[in-house]
Amino acid sequence: MIMMAVVAAALAGCGGEVPRQSVYSLELTAAGAPLTAAALGGVVMVDTFATDTVLGSRRIAWREQPQARQIRSYPYHEWNQSPPRLLQSHLASCLASGNAAPTVVVPTDRAEADYILGGEIRSFEQQVTGPDSATVEIAVDLRLSARRSRELVWSELVAVSANAANASPEAAVDAFSGALSTFCNSVLAALPRIRQ
């Protein structure tokens, strides 16, 4: 606490300005084309997704180029939820509006589930592709299991990307909105192929 005050005072004394913190939220995703018949019977629970430390933070993650090994995060640009929670909320909204199952819930609903949809986030980041160009990528290793038998019903790596208007974090947020919609609708389209 004292150290923060000293740093702030030093910046003020040097005429430096502390950058403003920006927090971003995205409108919940709705299905583009709802299924004519529910793909799964009963209750589907969208679990909280696992991920690594960087993507578990609310800070927006980025790479200098798509193949770069180092993943960085913007210190003053954050999501209102961490990517695991953000993805969970959007996927639950999309599957519910898309008629994936009669009922779609999340763990906080405390409902008895027939299926659990979870997995691991592999990528949820901005990738800089040029001096002022970038894309965003979402890649999730999805797994659907039957709760009672614990049988793995379906698994697939679903990955989507979208171009951003430029390489700024603000443009990345706009691109993520479209990428999340594409991702959620890709999952919804895959569900009728599942053999129950």
PDB file of C-alpha atoms in Angstrom:
ATOM      1  CA  MET A   1       0.000   0.000   0.000  1.00  0.00           C
ATOM      2  CA  ILE A   2       2.802   2.419   0.957  1.00  0.00           C
ATOM      3  CA  MET A   3       4.831   1.382  -2.098  1.00  0.00           C
ATOM      4  CA  MET A   4       1.867   2.172  -4.380  1.00  0.00           C
ATOM      5  CA  ALA A   5       1.537   5.610  -2.823  1.00  0.00           C
ATOM      6  CA  VAL A   6       5.252   6.267  -3.311  1.00  0.00           C
ATOM      7  CA  VAL A   7       5.099   5.227  -6.974  1.00  0.00           C
ATOM      8  CA  ALA A   8       2.013   7.375  -7.590  1.00  0.00           C
ATOM      9  CA  ALA A   9       3.696  10.345  -5.905  1.00  0.00           C
ATOM     10  CA  ALA A  10       6.851   9.845  -7.962  1.00  0.00           C
ATOM     11  CA  LEU A  11       4.849   9.751 -11.187  1.00  0.00           C
ATOM     12  CA  ALA A  12       2.950  12.885 -10.224  1.00  0.00           C
ATOM     13  CA  GLY A  13       6.211  14.638  -9.344  1.00  0.00           C
ATOM     14  CA  CYS A  14       7.668  13.750 -12.760  1.00  0.00           C
ATOM     15  CA  GLY A  15       4.581  14.983 -14.538  1.00  0.00           C
ATOM     16  CA  GLY A  16       3.678  11.405 -15.505  1.00  0.00           C
ATOM     17  CA  GLU A  17       0.044  10.387 -15.709  1.00  0.00           C
ATOM     18  CA  VAL A  18      -1.158   7.022 -14.392  1.00  0.00           C
ATOM     19  CA  PRO A  19      -2.983   5.233 -17.256  1.00  0.00           C
ATOM     20  CA  ARG A  20      -6.719   4.833 -16.880  1.00  0.00           C
ATOM     21  CA  GLN A  21      -7.994   1.321 -16.144  1.00  0.00           C
ATOM     22  CA  SER A  22     -10.393   0.032 -18.823  1.00  0.00           C
ATOM     23  CA  VAL A  23     -12.772  -2.838 -18.097  1.00  0.00           C
ATOM     24  CA  TYR A  24     -14.750  -4.428 -20.949  1.00  0.00           C
ATOM     25  CA  SER A  25     -17.927  -6.475 -21.043  1.00  0.00           C
ATOM     26  CA  LEU A  26     -19.508  -8.210 -24.025  1.00  0.00           C
ATOM     27  CA  GLU A  27     -23.220  -8.626 -24.719  1.00  0.00           C
ATOM     28  CA  LEU A  28     -24.225 -12.240 -24.115  1.00  0.00           C
ATOM     29  CA  THR A  29     -24.182 -14.384 -27.235  1.00  0.00           C
ATOM     30  CA  ALA A  30     -27.430 -15.620 -28.741  1.00  0.00           C
ATOM     31  CA  ALA A  31     -27.789 -18.492 -31.182  1.00  0.00           C
ATOM     32  CA  GLY A  32     -27.806 -17.482 -34.847  1.00  0.00           C
ATOM     33  CA  ALA A  33     -30.086 -20.347 -35.867  1.00  0.00           C
ATOM     34  CA  PRO A  34     -31.749 -22.353 -33.069  1.00  0.00           C
ATOM     35  CA  LEU A  35     -31.976 -26.118 -33.563  1.00  0.00           C
ATOM     36  CA  THR A  36     -35.402 -27.352 -34.671  1.00  0.00           C
ATOM     37  CA  ALA A  37     -35.187 -30.139 -32.077  1.00  0.00           C
ATOM     38  CA  ALA A  38     -33.106 -30.275 -28.890  1.00  0.00           C
ATOM     39  CA  ALA A  39     -29.819 -32.107 -29.511  1.00  0.00           C
ATOM     40  CA  LEU A  40     -29.586 -33.368 -25.934  1.00  0.00           C
ATOM     41  CA  GLY A  41     -32.294 -34.510 -23.564  1.00  0.00           C
ATOM     42  CA  GLY A  42     -32.580 -33.287 -20.009  1.00  0.00           C
ATOM     43  CA  VAL A  43     -30.350 -30.707 -18.322  1.00  0.00           C
ATOM     44  CA  VAL A  44     -26.948 -29.590 -19.651  1.00  0.00           C
ATOM     45  CA  MET A  45     -24.590 -27.856 -17.237  1.00  0.00           C
ATOM     46  CA  VAL A  46     -21.901 -25.623 -18.719  1.00  0.00           C
ATOM     47  CA  ASP A  47     -19.017 -25.958 -16.307  1.00  0.00           C
ATOM     48  CA  THR A  48     -16.285 -23.394 -15.589  1.00  0.00           C
ATOM     49  CA  PHE A  49     -13.446 -23.972 -18.060  1.00  0.00           C
ATOM     50  CA  ALA A  50      -9.910 -24.811 -16.973  1.00  0.00           C
ATOM     51  CA  THR A  51      -6.972 -22.825 -18.318  1.00  0.00           C
ATOM     52  CA  ASP A  52      -3.444 -21.671 -17.530  1.00  0.00           C
ATOM     53  CA  THR A  53      -2.470 -18.773 -15.268  1.00  0.00           C
ATOM     54  CA  VAL A  54      -2.356 -16.069 -17.953  1.00  0.00           C
ATOM     55  CA  LEU A  55      -5.775 -16.870 -19.424  1.00  0.00           C
ATOM     56  CA  GLY A  56      -7.215 -17.274 -15.942  1.00  0.00           C
ATOM     57  CA  SER A  57      -6.604 -13.574 -15.320  1.00  0.00           C
ATOM     58  CA  ARG A  58      -9.060 -10.840 -16.300  1.00  0.00           C
ATOM     59  CA  ARG A  59      -6.305  -9.002 -18.204  1.00  0.00           C
ATOM     60  CA  ILE A  60      -6.594  -9.211 -21.997  1.00  0.00           C
ATOM     61  CA  ALA A  61      -3.888 -11.573 -23.295  1.00  0.00           C
ATOM     62  CA  TRP A  62      -1.896 -10.984 -26.472  1.00  0.00           C
ATOM     63  CA  ARG A  63       1.109 -12.193 -28.463  1.00  0.00           C
ATOM     64  CA  GLU A  64       3.476 -10.173 -30.619  1.00  0.00           C
ATOM     65  CA  GLN A  65       2.802 -12.629 -33.455  1.00  0.00           C
ATOM     66  CA  PRO A  66       0.702 -15.806 -33.777  1.00  0.00           C
ATOM     67  CA  GLN A  67       3.734 -18.122 -33.401  1.00  0.00           C
ATOM     68  CA  ALA A  68       5.337 -16.239 -30.501  1.00  0.00           C
ATOM     69  CA  ARG A  69       5.970 -18.361 -27.427  1.00  0.00           C
ATOM     70  CA  GLN A  70       5.565 -15.507 -24.974  1.00  0.00           C
ATOM     71  CA  ILE A  71       2.002 -14.584 -24.000  1.00  0.00           C
ATOM     72  CA  ARG A  72       1.640 -11.117 -22.534  1.00  0.00           C
ATOM     73  CA  SER A  73      -1.262  -9.237 -20.984  1.00  0.00           C
ATOM     74  CA  TYR A  74      -2.290  -5.596 -21.068  1.00  0.00           C
ATOM     75  CA  PRO A  75      -1.845  -4.088 -17.579  1.00  0.00           C
ATOM     76  CA  TYR A  76      -4.696  -1.567 -17.912  1.00  0.00           C
ATOM     77  CA  HIS A  77      -7.192  -3.452 -20.124  1.00  0.00           C
ATOM     78  CA  GLU A  78      -9.333  -6.134 -18.480  1.00  0.00           C
ATOM     79  CA  TRP A  79     -12.463  -8.198 -19.013  1.00  0.00           C
ATOM     80  CA  ASN A  80     -15.241  -7.830 -16.456  1.00  0.00           C
ATOM     81  CA  GLN A  81     -14.880 -11.608 -15.943  1.00  0.00           C
ATOM     82  CA  SER A  82     -11.945 -13.959 -16.409  1.00  0.00           C
ATOM     83  CA  PRO A  83     -12.015 -15.839 -19.763  1.00  0.00           C
ATOM     84  CA  PRO A  84     -13.162 -19.128 -18.135  1.00  0.00           C
ATOM     85  CA  ARG A  85     -16.191 -17.362 -16.645  1.00  0.00           C
ATOM     86  CA  LEU A  86     -16.749 -15.206 -19.728  1.00  0.00           C
ATOM     87  CA  LEU A  87     -16.794 -18.234 -22.014  1.00  0.00           C
ATOM     88  CA  GLN A  88     -19.037 -20.150 -19.631  1.00  0.00           C
ATOM     89  CA  SER A  89     -21.621 -17.325 -19.570  1.00  0.00           C
ATOM     90  CA  HIS A  90     -21.614 -16.874 -23.349  1.00  0.00           C
ATOM     91  CA  LEU A  91     -21.782 -20.568 -24.148  1.00  0.00           C
ATOM     92  CA  ALA A  92     -24.632 -21.150 -21.685  1.00  0.00           C
ATOM     93  CA  SER A  93     -26.567 -18.224 -23.184  1.00  0.00           C
ATOM     94  CA  CYS A  94     -25.987 -19.430 -26.745  1.00  0.00           C
ATOM     95  CA  LEU A  95     -26.909 -23.054 -26.042  1.00  0.00           C
ATOM     96  CA  ALA A  96     -30.046 -22.048 -24.139  1.00  0.00           C
ATOM     97  CA  SER A  97     -31.278 -19.726 -26.898  1.00  0.00           C
ATOM     98  CA  GLY A  98     -30.256 -22.295 -29.530  1.00  0.00           C
ATOM     99  CA  ASN A  99     -32.381 -25.166 -28.166  1.00  0.00           C
ATOM    100  CA  ALA A 100     -29.362 -27.356 -27.412  1.00  0.00           C
ATOM    101  CA  ALA A 101     -31.318 -28.977 -24.571  1.00  0.00           C
ATOM    102  CA  PRO A 102     -34.600 -28.392 -22.721  1.00  0.00           C
ATOM    103  CA  THR A 103     -32.626 -26.788 -19.896  1.00  0.00           C
ATOM    104  CA  VAL A 104     -29.130 -25.238 -19.840  1.00  0.00           C
ATOM    105  CA  VAL A 105     -27.618 -24.240 -16.487  1.00  0.00           C
ATOM    106  CA  VAL A 106     -24.330 -23.257 -14.840  1.00  0.00           C
ATOM    107  CA  PRO A 107     -23.001 -24.643 -11.513  1.00  0.00           C
ATOM    108  CA  THR A 108     -24.333 -21.698  -9.482  1.00  0.00           C
ATOM    109  CA  ASP A 109     -27.886 -22.722 -10.480  1.00  0.00           C
ATOM    110  CA  ARG A 110     -27.413 -25.829  -8.290  1.00  0.00           C
ATOM    111  CA  ALA A 111     -29.539 -27.900 -10.666  1.00  0.00           C
ATOM    112  CA  GLU A 112     -29.271 -31.649 -11.143  1.00  0.00           C
ATOM    113  CA  ALA A 113     -27.555 -32.089 -14.518  1.00  0.00           C
ATOM    114  CA  ASP A 114     -27.762 -34.941 -17.014  1.00  0.00           C
ATOM    115  CA  TYR A 115     -24.760 -33.724 -19.016  1.00  0.00           C
ATOM    116  CA  ILE A 116     -21.743 -31.611 -18.140  1.00  0.00           C
ATOM    117  CA  LEU A 117     -20.010 -29.551 -20.832  1.00  0.00           C
ATOM    118  CA  GLY A 118     -16.537 -28.409 -19.850  1.00  0.00           C
ATOM    119  CA  GLY A 119     -12.952 -28.564 -20.996  1.00  0.00           C
ATOM    120  CA  GLU A 120      -9.867 -26.429 -21.258  1.00  0.00           C
ATOM    121  CA  ILE A 121      -9.262 -23.071 -22.915  1.00  0.00           C
ATOM    122  CA  ARG A 122      -6.202 -23.346 -25.142  1.00  0.00           C
ATOM    123  CA  SER A 123      -6.341 -19.821 -26.545  1.00  0.00           C
ATOM    124  CA  PHE A 124      -8.290 -16.648 -25.795  1.00  0.00           C
ATOM    125  CA  GLU A 125      -5.994 -13.918 -27.025  1.00  0.00           C
ATOM    126  CA  GLN A 126      -5.148 -11.154 -29.439  1.00  0.00           C
ATOM    127  CA  GLN A 127      -2.429 -12.031 -31.962  1.00  0.00           C
ATOM    128  CA  VAL A 128      -0.608  -9.105 -33.571  1.00  0.00           C
ATOM    129  CA  THR A 129      -0.012  -9.828 -37.259  1.00  0.00           C
ATOM    130  CA  GLY A 130       1.517  -6.513 -38.422  1.00  0.00           C
ATOM    131  CA  PRO A 131       2.361  -2.935 -37.397  1.00  0.00           C
ATOM    132  CA  ASP A 132      -1.338  -2.113 -37.006  1.00  0.00           C
ATOM    133  CA  SER A 133      -3.157  -5.374 -37.694  1.00  0.00           C
ATOM    134  CA  ALA A 134      -4.244  -8.215 -35.461  1.00  0.00           C
ATOM    135  CA  THR A 135      -6.588 -11.147 -35.083  1.00  0.00           C
ATOM    136  CA  VAL A 136      -8.192 -12.715 -32.042  1.00  0.00           C
ATOM    137  CA  GLU A 137      -8.303 -16.452 -31.455  1.00  0.00           C
ATOM    138  CA  ILE A 138     -10.484 -18.642 -29.274  1.00  0.00           C
ATOM    139  CA  ALA A 139      -9.612 -22.330 -29.024  1.00  0.00           C
ATOM    140  CA  VAL A 140     -11.216 -24.667 -26.507  1.00  0.00           C
ATOM    141  CA  ASP A 141     -10.794 -28.396 -25.987  1.00  0.00           C
ATOM    142  CA  LEU A 142     -14.450 -29.226 -25.263  1.00  0.00           C
ATOM    143  CA  ARG A 143     -15.681 -32.342 -23.481  1.00  0.00           C
ATOM    144  CA  LEU A 144     -19.285 -33.406 -22.908  1.00  0.00           C
ATOM    145  CA  SER A 145     -19.880 -36.161 -20.377  1.00  0.00           C
ATOM    146  CA  ALA A 146     -22.926 -37.920 -18.946  1.00  0.00           C
ATOM    147  CA  ARG A 147     -23.054 -36.994 -15.274  1.00  0.00           C
ATOM    148  CA  ARG A 148     -24.384 -40.275 -13.888  1.00  0.00           C
ATOM    149  CA  SER A 149     -22.263 -42.744 -15.887  1.00  0.00           C
ATOM    150  CA  ARG A 150     -19.283 -40.338 -16.237  1.00  0.00           C
ATOM    151  CA  GLU A 151     -19.057 -41.513 -19.841  1.00  0.00           C
ATOM    152  CA  LEU A 152     -17.378 -39.136 -22.286  1.00  0.00           C
ATOM    153  CA  VAL A 153     -20.070 -38.495 -24.892  1.00  0.00           C
ATOM    154  CA  TRP A 154     -18.247 -36.027 -27.131  1.00  0.00           C
ATOM    155  CA  SER A 155     -14.924 -34.212 -27.338  1.00  0.00           C
ATOM    156  CA  GLU A 156     -13.607 -31.784 -29.919  1.00  0.00           C
ATOM    157  CA  LEU A 157     -11.142 -28.926 -30.211  1.00  0.00           C
ATOM    158  CA  VAL A 158     -13.182 -25.963 -31.429  1.00  0.00           C
ATOM    159  CA  ALA A 159     -11.094 -23.030 -32.681  1.00  0.00           C
ATOM    160  CA  VAL A 160     -12.185 -19.802 -34.335  1.00  0.00           C
ATOM    161  CA  SER A 161     -10.464 -16.537 -35.202  1.00  0.00           C
ATOM    162  CA  ALA A 162     -11.566 -13.078 -36.304  1.00  0.00           C
ATOM    163  CA  ASN A 163      -9.763 -10.079 -37.766  1.00  0.00           C
ATOM    164  CA  ALA A 164      -9.537  -6.927 -35.665  1.00  0.00           C
ATOM    165  CA  ALA A 165      -9.767  -3.415 -37.135  1.00  0.00           C
ATOM    166  CA  ASN A 166      -6.262  -2.647 -35.814  1.00  0.00           C
ATOM    167  CA  ALA A 167      -3.783  -3.830 -33.167  1.00  0.00           C
ATOM    168  CA  SER A 168      -5.302  -1.934 -30.233  1.00  0.00           C
ATOM    169  CA  PRO A 169      -6.876  -3.707 -27.244  1.00  0.00           C
ATOM    170  CA  GLU A 170     -10.148  -1.859 -27.962  1.00  0.00           C
ATOM    171  CA  ALA A 171     -10.266  -3.351 -31.476  1.00  0.00           C
ATOM    172  CA  ALA A 172      -9.517  -6.764 -29.988  1.00  0.00           C
ATOM    173  CA  VAL A 173     -12.579  -6.468 -27.747  1.00  0.00           C
ATOM    174  CA  ASP A 174     -14.810  -5.779 -30.765  1.00  0.00           C
ATOM    175  CA  ALA A 175     -13.284  -8.739 -32.632  1.00  0.00           C
ATOM    176  CA  PHE A 176     -13.808 -11.019 -29.630  1.00  0.00           C
ATOM    177  CA  SER A 177     -17.529 -10.239 -29.737  1.00  0.00           C
ATOM    178  CA  GLY A 178     -17.782 -11.673 -33.252  1.00  0.00           C
ATOM    179  CA  ALA A 179     -15.431 -14.571 -32.493  1.00  0.00           C
ATOM    180  CA  LEU A 180     -17.477 -15.612 -29.445  1.00  0.00           C
ATOM    181  CA  SER A 181     -20.628 -15.665 -31.561  1.00  0.00           C
ATOM    182  CA  THR A 182     -18.930 -17.827 -34.200  1.00  0.00           C
ATOM    183  CA  PHE A 183     -17.513 -20.117 -31.509  1.00  0.00           C
ATOM    184  CA  CYS A 184     -20.825 -20.621 -29.717  1.00  0.00           C
ATOM    185  CA  ASN A 185     -22.732 -21.262 -32.924  1.00  0.00           C
ATOM    186  CA  SER A 186     -20.053 -23.754 -34.043  1.00  0.00           C
ATOM    187  CA  VAL A 187     -20.577 -25.705 -30.814  1.00  0.00           C
ATOM    188  CA  LEU A 188     -24.350 -25.590 -31.250  1.00  0.00           C
ATOM    189  CA  ALA A 189     -24.045 -26.879 -34.841  1.00  0.00           C
ATOM    190  CA  ALA A 190     -21.852 -29.789 -33.677  1.00  0.00           C
ATOM    191  CA  LEU A 191     -24.263 -31.090 -31.030  1.00  0.00           C
ATOM    192  CA  PRO A 192     -26.758 -32.870 -33.354  1.00  0.00           C
ATOM    193  CA  ARG A 193     -23.894 -35.158 -34.491  1.00  0.00           C
ATOM    194  CA  ILE A 194     -23.542 -36.585 -30.967  1.00  0.00           C
ATOM    195  CA  ARG A 195     -24.766 -40.147 -30.447  1.00  0.00           C
ATOM    196  CA  GLN A 196     -26.423 -40.429 -27.064  1.00  0.00           C
TER     197      GLN A 196
END
